[in-house]
GROMACS .gro file of C-alpha atoms in nm:
model
  113
    1MET     CA    1   1.064   0.102   0.519
    2THR     CA    2   1.149   0.451   0.681
    3GLU     CA    3   0.897   0.670   0.846
    4GLY     CA    4   0.873   1.026   0.954
    5GLN     CA    5   0.624   1.315   0.953
    6GLY     CA    6   0.365   1.135   0.762
    7ILE     CA    7   0.614   1.024   0.480
    8LEU     CA    8   0.644   0.651   0.424
    9SER     CA    9   0.900   0.512   0.209
   10LEU     CA   10   0.876   0.145   0.088
   11SER     CA   11   1.043  -0.093  -0.153
   12ILE     CA   12   0.851  -0.360  -0.292
   13LYS     CA   13   1.072  -0.607  -0.473
   14GLU     CA   14   0.857  -0.907  -0.551
   15ILE     CA   15   0.520  -0.921  -0.741
   16SER     CA   16   0.397  -1.159  -0.444
   17SER     CA   17   0.461  -0.882  -0.201
   18LEU     CA   18   0.291  -0.629  -0.422
   19TYR     CA   19  -0.006  -0.859  -0.447
   20THR     CA   20  -0.051  -0.896  -0.063
   21ALA     CA   21   0.001  -0.525  -0.016
   22TYR     CA   22  -0.236  -0.404  -0.306
   23MET     CA   23  -0.598  -0.307  -0.214
   24PRO     CA   24  -0.784  -0.293  -0.537
   25PHE     CA   25  -1.129  -0.280  -0.354
   26ILE     CA   26  -1.057   0.075  -0.239
   27GLY     CA   27  -1.171   0.358  -0.463
   28ASN     CA   28  -0.842   0.492  -0.648
   29GLY     CA   29  -0.665   0.186  -0.527
   30GLY     CA   30  -0.443   0.172  -0.223
   31LEU     CA   31  -0.157  -0.026  -0.046
   32PHE     CA   32  -0.118  -0.176   0.294
   33ILE     CA   33   0.200  -0.037   0.443
   34PRO     CA   34   0.367  -0.253   0.728
   35THR     CA   35   0.429  -0.038   1.033
   36SER     CA   36   0.415  -0.051   1.405
   37ARG     CA   37   0.361   0.325   1.429
   38GLN     CA   38   0.015   0.446   1.526
   39TYR     CA   39  -0.208   0.611   1.278
   40SER     CA   40  -0.578   0.705   1.273
   41ILE     CA   41  -0.827   0.662   1.002
   42GLY     CA   42  -0.824   0.977   0.782
   43ASP     CA   43  -0.468   1.067   0.860
   44GLU     CA   44  -0.291   1.230   0.563
   45VAL     CA   45   0.027   1.048   0.437
   46PHE     CA   46   0.269   1.066   0.146
   47LEU     CA   47   0.413   0.741   0.001
   48VAL     CA   48   0.739   0.699  -0.175
   49ILE     CA   49   0.738   0.369  -0.331
   50ALA     CA   50   0.984   0.155  -0.549
   51LEU     CA   51   0.793  -0.101  -0.722
   52VAL     CA   52   0.944  -0.448  -0.824
   53ASP     CA   53   1.226  -0.387  -1.086
   54GLU     CA   54   1.115  -0.025  -1.185
   55SER     CA   55   1.385   0.227  -1.116
   56GLU     CA   56   1.153   0.528  -1.094
   57ARG     CA   57   0.989   0.579  -0.753
   58LEU     CA   58   0.625   0.655  -0.722
   59GLY     CA   59   0.527   0.954  -0.505
   60ILE     CA   60   0.162   0.924  -0.402
   61ALA     CA   61  -0.043   1.124  -0.161
   62GLY     CA   62  -0.301   0.934   0.034
   63SER     CA   63  -0.498   0.885   0.343
   64VAL     CA   64  -0.529   0.610   0.596
   65VAL     CA   65  -0.831   0.389   0.556
   66TRP     CA   66  -0.737   0.077   0.734
   67THR     CA   67  -0.534   0.003   1.056
   68THR     CA   68  -0.414  -0.335   1.187
   69PRO     CA   69  -0.263  -0.260   1.533
   70VAL     CA   70   0.039  -0.428   1.697
   71GLY     CA   71  -0.107  -0.742   1.868
   72ALA     CA   72  -0.401  -0.788   1.637
   73THR     CA   73  -0.562  -1.134   1.658
   74GLY     CA   74  -0.404  -1.410   1.462
   75THR     CA   75  -0.082  -1.357   1.283
   76ARG     CA   76  -0.174  -1.026   1.120
   77THR     CA   77   0.091  -0.786   1.018
   78PRO     CA   78   0.057  -0.452   1.205
   79GLY     CA   79   0.025  -0.160   0.962
   80ILE     CA   80  -0.207   0.075   0.780
   81GLY     CA   81  -0.401   0.069   0.451
   82VAL     CA   82  -0.358   0.381   0.248
   83GLN     CA   83  -0.601   0.498  -0.013
   84PHE     CA   84  -0.448   0.677  -0.319
   85ALA     CA   85  -0.573   1.046  -0.345
   86ASP     CA   86  -0.792   1.180  -0.620
   87GLN     CA   87  -0.511   1.396  -0.752
   88ASP     CA   88  -0.324   1.083  -0.863
   89ASN     CA   89  -0.588   1.040  -1.133
   90GLY     CA   90  -0.552   0.659  -1.105
   91GLN     CA   91  -0.183   0.658  -1.223
   92ALA     CA   92  -0.046   0.452  -0.947
   93LYS     CA   93  -0.345   0.205  -0.948
   94SER     CA   94  -0.299   0.146  -1.330
   95ARG     CA   95   0.098   0.097  -1.283
   96ILE     CA   96   0.032  -0.158  -0.993
   97GLU     CA   97  -0.244  -0.327  -1.180
   98ALA     CA   98  -0.037  -0.361  -1.493
   99LEU     CA   99   0.257  -0.514  -1.285
  100LEU     CA  100   0.020  -0.749  -1.107
  101GLY     CA  101  -0.163  -0.852  -1.447
  102ALA     CA  102  -0.339  -1.197  -1.401
  103LYS     CA  103  -0.242  -1.218  -1.031
  104LEU     CA  104  -0.514  -0.968  -0.950
  105ALA     CA  105  -0.776  -1.249  -1.004
  106SER     CA  106  -0.607  -1.464  -0.752
  107SER     CA  107  -0.796  -1.567  -0.431
  108ASN     CA  108  -0.480  -1.591  -0.225
  109PRO     CA  109  -0.496  -1.402   0.102
  110THR     CA  110  -0.341  -1.051   0.133
  111HIS     CA  111  -0.266  -0.834   0.438
  112THR     CA  112  -0.606  -0.695   0.443
  113MET     CA  113  -0.860  -0.946   0.311
   0.00000   0.00000   0.00000
């Protein structure tokens, strides 16, 4: 992952990694992005994401709705939860949920819940 000026680039190569990063309980959907950089709730970010075996990258505007700071209790991965912006019209959420399929119903732990 690379970072700079509110732009986060991430490559998710495995369905299991996508499952642990996806936040279906957030309106419009969202992703947990591992980072040690400090963000605040409400910060605007732009995600550039390569999903599993897809060659086309997704560009998604969003805002920070979750933070897990460096040094959080337990073995939590530091990072931020980013809610997809309304202007995405649910396209990123639909694409991610299509890739996840039945795994969405899993009760395995994720980075956020």
